[in-house]
Amino acid sequence: MSEIITIANQKGGVGKTTTAVNLAASLAVAEKKVLLVDVDPQANATTGLGFKRSTYEYNIYHVFIDKKKLSDIILKTELPQLHLAPSNIGLVGIEQELAESKDNETKLVLKNQLKEVIDEYDFIIIDSPPALGNITINAFVASDSVIIPIQCEFYALEGVAMVLNTIKIIKRTLNPKLKIRGFLPTMFSAQNNLSKDVVADIKQNFTDQLFRLDNSKKDEFIIIPRNIKLAESPSYGKPIILFDIKSPGSVAYQNLAYSILG
């Protein structure tokens, strides 16, 4: 059975796309067949895997407007087990169209399109926009679970309640099986007292929903460090595991993949 996981947080700059790209790549290296679906109009997951917006003709926008099937737009990446459904800035217009519609079917577009390819993949990772609009709702409706990155910086927990409330509403109405896969602290700096304080807050609020490699060690959970190589890798169009496999950022995302694989 394929698992569909959305990476979501309405705040920008929290490591959402970094998590989507590098979790997908780490699962692929672990010999799982993975599809990364980029539904963020900024298309950073797409460029982060080495695709320029001028090098592919069709993207997820054409799927939302029913001009193409999802299988028509899927691209092969540098990792044989990892495929990509690319995005494009044109998706901004779709958000407006979905907002104007009162039909619940508009919230099922992505779910219905994924049915065509779901049996071909072990995992489908969805990179959602930094907003709780109708594209993100489409992602939630299509998903089995949600991973919420939380950056280890000031105001880190601000707005998390909004994400949780949206998930609760979707669970109650359109997708009863939706669950929170876990919270993921990101951009952690061991030299920064604020980072340590935020991690302590996250642990206090979400201790049972953090990712651990060894469930017997209750106080040890996976944190994504602030890492130069991790920040550089998108500019080279590579996930961190292909850019610097031994870097702390790469190791952290490999650990996250192992945690999800159980």
Tab-separated table of C-alpha atoms in Angstrom:
chain	number	residue	atom	x	y	z
A	1	MET	CA	0.000	0.000	0.000
A	2	SER	CA	1.269	3.440	-0.932
A	3	GLU	CA	1.391	6.096	1.775
A	4	ILE	CA	0.636	9.694	0.805
A	5	ILE	CA	2.302	12.279	3.066
A	6	THR	CA	1.849	16.047	2.818
A	7	ILE	CA	4.550	18.351	4.193
A	8	ALA	CA	2.693	21.403	5.474
A	9	ASN	CA	3.024	24.612	7.440
A	10	GLN	CA	1.329	27.892	6.540
A	11	LYS	CA	4.460	29.790	7.562
A	12	GLY	CA	7.134	30.232	4.924
A	13	GLY	CA	10.806	29.558	5.493
A	14	VAL	CA	10.376	26.672	7.937
A	15	GLY	CA	12.116	23.989	5.873
A	16	LYS	CA	8.965	22.599	4.274
A	17	THR	CA	10.317	22.173	0.743
A	18	THR	CA	13.722	21.109	2.066
A	19	THR	CA	11.940	18.383	3.999
A	20	ALA	CA	9.783	17.291	1.065
A	21	VAL	CA	12.733	17.015	-1.323
A	22	ASN	CA	15.165	15.364	1.062
A	23	LEU	CA	12.710	12.976	2.678
A	24	ALA	CA	11.608	11.861	-0.796
A	25	ALA	CA	15.231	11.397	-1.898
A	26	SER	CA	16.184	9.518	1.280
A	27	LEU	CA	13.241	7.141	0.892
A	28	ALA	CA	14.260	6.590	-2.731
A	29	VAL	CA	17.833	5.744	-1.728
A	30	ALA	CA	16.314	3.269	0.743
A	31	GLU	CA	14.947	1.448	-2.340
A	32	LYS	CA	11.393	2.739	-2.077
A	33	LYS	CA	9.598	3.971	-5.183
A	34	VAL	CA	8.713	7.609	-4.488
A	35	LEU	CA	6.734	10.319	-6.272
A	36	LEU	CA	7.280	13.913	-5.148
A	37	VAL	CA	4.283	16.076	-6.060
A	38	ASP	CA	5.044	19.805	-6.094
A	39	VAL	CA	1.835	21.803	-5.606
A	40	ASP	CA	3.579	24.985	-4.445
A	41	PRO	CA	3.362	27.716	-7.128
A	42	GLN	CA	6.912	28.768	-6.198
A	43	ALA	CA	8.050	25.397	-7.626
A	44	ASN	CA	11.065	25.254	-5.321
A	45	ALA	CA	10.889	21.469	-4.992
A	46	THR	CA	10.971	21.261	-8.776
A	47	THR	CA	14.027	23.487	-9.165
A	48	GLY	CA	15.610	21.826	-6.138
A	49	LEU	CA	15.709	18.586	-8.116
A	50	GLY	CA	17.426	20.248	-11.052
A	51	PHE	CA	14.495	21.131	-13.318
A	52	LYS	CA	14.306	24.632	-14.761
A	53	ARG	CA	10.815	25.896	-15.405
A	54	SER	CA	11.548	26.207	-19.122
A	55	THR	CA	12.629	22.578	-19.533
A	56	TYR	CA	9.271	20.851	-19.089
A	57	GLU	CA	6.102	21.616	-21.008
A	58	TYR	CA	3.413	20.360	-18.643
A	59	ASN	CA	3.077	20.569	-14.875
A	60	ILE	CA	0.630	20.139	-12.004
A	61	TYR	CA	-1.304	23.205	-13.190
A	62	HIS	CA	-2.424	21.254	-16.257
A	63	VAL	CA	-3.543	18.409	-14.006
A	64	PHE	CA	-5.675	20.742	-11.865
A	65	ILE	CA	-7.393	22.180	-14.934
A	66	ASP	CA	-7.949	18.646	-16.291
A	67	LYS	CA	-5.866	19.190	-19.432
A	68	LYS	CA	-3.417	16.413	-18.520
A	69	LYS	CA	-3.420	13.271	-16.423
A	70	LEU	CA	-0.896	13.077	-13.617
A	71	SER	CA	1.008	10.345	-15.461
A	72	ASP	CA	1.485	12.725	-18.415
A	73	ILE	CA	3.572	15.217	-16.423
A	74	ILE	CA	5.767	12.940	-14.289
A	75	LEU	CA	9.521	13.440	-14.728
A	76	LYS	CA	12.373	11.063	-13.923
A	77	THR	CA	15.056	12.438	-11.616
A	78	GLU	CA	18.712	11.689	-11.005
A	79	LEU	CA	17.644	9.021	-8.511
A	80	PRO	CA	16.075	6.051	-10.358
A	81	GLN	CA	13.504	5.433	-7.606
A	82	LEU	CA	12.400	9.080	-7.390
A	83	HIS	CA	9.946	10.712	-9.787
A	84	LEU	CA	8.610	14.281	-9.781
A	85	ALA	CA	5.308	15.898	-10.677
A	86	PRO	CA	6.558	19.470	-11.305
A	87	SER	CA	4.896	22.760	-10.451
A	88	ASN	CA	4.726	26.187	-12.067
A	89	ILE	CA	3.792	29.751	-11.115
A	90	GLY	CA	0.560	29.316	-13.106
A	91	LEU	CA	-0.776	27.383	-10.141
A	92	VAL	CA	-1.452	30.744	-8.463
A	93	GLY	CA	-4.483	31.119	-10.722
A	94	ILE	CA	-5.814	27.738	-9.660
A	95	GLU	CA	-5.900	28.849	-6.029
A	96	GLN	CA	-8.243	31.682	-6.993
A	97	GLU	CA	-10.458	29.433	-9.118
A	98	LEU	CA	-10.764	26.889	-6.322
A	99	ALA	CA	-11.577	29.640	-3.813
A	100	GLU	CA	-14.442	30.894	-5.973
A	101	SER	CA	-16.052	27.471	-6.301
A	102	LYS	CA	-18.557	26.229	-3.709
A	103	ASP	CA	-18.390	22.669	-5.066
A	104	ASN	CA	-16.722	20.098	-2.817
A	105	GLU	CA	-15.457	18.336	-5.941
A	106	THR	CA	-12.826	21.059	-6.286
A	107	LYS	CA	-11.309	19.793	-3.030
A	108	LEU	CA	-11.001	16.281	-4.475
A	109	VAL	CA	-9.062	17.106	-7.648
A	110	LEU	CA	-5.655	15.961	-6.411
A	111	LYS	CA	-7.062	12.879	-4.675
A	112	ASN	CA	-8.820	11.775	-7.845
A	113	GLN	CA	-5.734	12.366	-9.999
A	114	LEU	CA	-3.469	10.417	-7.638
A	115	LYS	CA	-5.671	7.331	-7.990
A	116	GLU	CA	-4.185	6.778	-11.446
A	117	VAL	CA	-0.610	6.346	-10.200
A	118	ILE	CA	-0.903	5.390	-6.542
A	119	ASP	CA	-0.204	1.690	-7.090
A	120	GLU	CA	3.128	2.491	-8.777
A	121	TYR	CA	4.699	4.050	-5.664
A	122	ASP	CA	5.517	3.117	-2.087
A	123	PHE	CA	5.382	6.757	-1.007
A	124	ILE	CA	3.891	9.913	-2.481
A	125	ILE	CA	5.258	13.082	-0.865
A	126	ILE	CA	3.344	16.330	-1.457
A	127	ASP	CA	5.065	19.695	-1.038
A	128	SER	CA	2.261	22.146	-0.250
A	129	PRO	CA	2.236	25.963	-0.458
A	130	PRO	CA	3.027	28.101	2.630
A	131	ALA	CA	-0.683	28.831	3.121
A	132	LEU	CA	-3.836	27.035	4.220
A	133	GLY	CA	-5.717	27.693	0.988
A	134	ASN	CA	-7.539	25.351	-1.346
A	135	ILE	CA	-4.426	23.782	-2.854
A	136	THR	CA	-3.247	22.750	0.613
A	137	ILE	CA	-6.756	21.494	1.377
A	138	ASN	CA	-6.559	19.390	-1.789
A	139	ALA	CA	-3.301	17.949	-0.469
A	140	PHE	CA	-4.832	17.162	2.939
A	141	VAL	CA	-7.856	15.500	1.360
A	142	ALA	CA	-5.579	13.327	-0.791
A	143	SER	CA	-3.213	12.324	2.017
A	144	ASP	CA	-2.938	9.646	4.650
A	145	SER	CA	-0.849	11.841	6.923
A	146	VAL	CA	0.848	15.207	7.446
A	147	ILE	CA	4.366	16.096	8.589
A	148	ILE	CA	4.629	19.585	10.092
A	149	PRO	CA	8.120	21.164	10.072
A	150	ILE	CA	8.690	23.699	12.854
A	151	GLN	CA	11.766	25.918	12.632
A	152	CYS	CA	13.812	26.388	15.799
A	153	GLU	CA	13.422	30.161	15.794
A	154	PHE	CA	11.351	32.889	17.454
A	155	TYR	CA	7.570	32.514	16.954
A	156	ALA	CA	8.142	28.893	15.917
A	157	LEU	CA	4.890	27.598	17.378
A	158	GLU	CA	2.865	30.594	16.217
A	159	GLY	CA	0.253	29.456	13.773
A	160	VAL	CA	0.664	25.737	14.394
A	161	ALA	CA	-2.799	25.771	15.975
A	162	MET	CA	-4.193	26.942	12.624
A	163	VAL	CA	-2.659	23.969	10.836
A	164	LEU	CA	-3.979	21.591	13.463
A	165	ASN	CA	-7.458	23.120	13.261
A	166	THR	CA	-7.503	22.803	9.454
A	167	ILE	CA	-6.440	19.164	9.717
A	168	LYS	CA	-9.186	18.568	12.298
A	169	ILE	CA	-11.811	20.064	9.961
A	170	ILE	CA	-10.613	17.986	6.981
A	171	LYS	CA	-10.594	14.873	9.155
A	172	ARG	CA	-14.161	15.569	10.275
A	173	THR	CA	-15.496	16.317	6.796
A	174	LEU	CA	-13.569	15.103	3.741
A	175	ASN	CA	-10.843	12.721	4.914
A	176	PRO	CA	-11.512	10.776	8.142
A	177	LYS	CA	-8.272	8.771	7.831
A	178	LEU	CA	-5.994	11.854	7.874
A	179	LYS	CA	-3.517	11.862	10.748
A	180	ILE	CA	-0.471	13.808	11.880
A	181	ARG	CA	2.605	11.711	11.060
A	182	GLY	CA	4.724	13.932	13.230
A	183	PHE	CA	6.290	17.307	14.003
A	184	LEU	CA	9.816	17.935	12.746
A	185	PRO	CA	12.090	20.563	14.353
A	186	THR	CA	14.206	22.225	11.636
A	187	MET	CA	17.053	24.749	11.379
A	188	PHE	CA	18.445	23.803	14.786
A	189	SER	CA	21.695	25.389	15.919
A	190	ALA	CA	23.415	23.831	18.930
A	191	GLN	CA	25.236	27.150	19.544
A	192	ASN	CA	21.978	29.062	19.801
A	193	ASN	CA	20.147	29.155	23.123
A	194	LEU	CA	16.930	30.154	21.357
A	195	SER	CA	17.083	26.970	19.281
A	196	LYS	CA	17.414	24.938	22.455
A	197	ASP	CA	14.492	26.760	24.062
A	198	VAL	CA	12.269	26.174	21.018
A	199	VAL	CA	13.149	22.470	20.949
A	200	ALA	CA	12.238	22.285	24.636
A	201	ASP	CA	8.862	23.910	23.828
A	202	ILE	CA	8.247	21.525	20.928
A	203	LYS	CA	9.122	18.568	23.101
A	204	GLN	CA	6.815	19.780	25.859
A	205	ASN	CA	3.876	20.277	23.471
A	206	PHE	CA	4.328	17.396	21.020
A	207	THR	CA	6.544	14.827	22.719
A	208	ASP	CA	4.445	11.864	21.534
A	209	GLN	CA	4.436	13.093	17.936
A	210	LEU	CA	8.155	13.533	17.308
A	211	PHE	CA	10.206	11.227	15.111
A	212	ARG	CA	12.531	8.806	16.859
A	213	LEU	CA	14.966	6.259	15.492
A	214	ASP	CA	14.728	4.127	18.595
A	215	ASN	CA	11.361	4.222	20.300
A	216	SER	CA	12.906	2.931	23.504
A	217	LYS	CA	14.857	6.174	23.874
A	218	LYS	CA	12.094	8.593	24.736
A	219	ASP	CA	14.337	11.666	24.983
A	220	GLU	CA	16.114	11.245	21.638
A	221	PHE	CA	14.286	12.478	18.577
A	222	ILE	CA	15.177	13.611	15.074
A	223	ILE	CA	16.065	17.269	14.594
A	224	ILE	CA	17.137	18.825	11.283
A	225	PRO	CA	20.234	20.986	11.910
A	226	ARG	CA	21.028	24.324	10.358
A	227	ASN	CA	23.583	23.153	7.799
A	228	ILE	CA	25.449	25.019	5.039
A	229	LYS	CA	25.509	22.028	2.689
A	230	LEU	CA	21.772	21.550	3.157
A	231	ALA	CA	21.209	25.204	2.254
A	232	GLU	CA	23.513	25.012	-0.778
A	233	SER	CA	22.214	21.820	-2.362
A	234	PRO	CA	19.047	23.285	-4.018
A	235	SER	CA	21.160	25.761	-5.992
A	236	TYR	CA	22.921	22.752	-7.529
A	237	GLY	CA	19.614	21.039	-8.302
A	238	LYS	CA	20.381	18.112	-6.028
A	239	PRO	CA	18.940	16.660	-2.826
A	240	ILE	CA	21.442	16.697	0.014
A	241	ILE	CA	22.008	12.941	-0.215
A	242	LEU	CA	23.537	13.434	-3.685
A	243	PHE	CA	25.281	16.693	-2.811
A	244	ASP	CA	26.994	15.662	0.431
A	245	ILE	CA	25.807	12.319	1.783
A	246	LYS	CA	27.840	12.587	4.995
A	247	SER	CA	26.762	16.089	5.979
A	248	PRO	CA	24.706	16.477	9.181
A	249	GLY	CA	21.688	17.550	7.118
A	250	SER	CA	21.871	14.438	4.948
A	251	VAL	CA	22.237	12.150	7.955
A	252	ALA	CA	19.235	13.795	9.649
A	253	TYR	CA	16.963	13.259	6.625
A	254	GLN	CA	18.159	9.685	6.210
A	255	ASN	CA	17.265	9.141	9.863
A	256	LEU	CA	13.836	10.646	9.230
A	257	ALA	CA	13.305	8.223	6.345
A	258	TYR	CA	14.366	5.273	8.509
A	259	SER	CA	11.986	6.409	11.242
A	260	ILE	CA	9.096	6.516	8.780
A	261	LEU	CA	10.015	3.100	7.402
A	262	GLY	CA	9.874	1.780	10.953
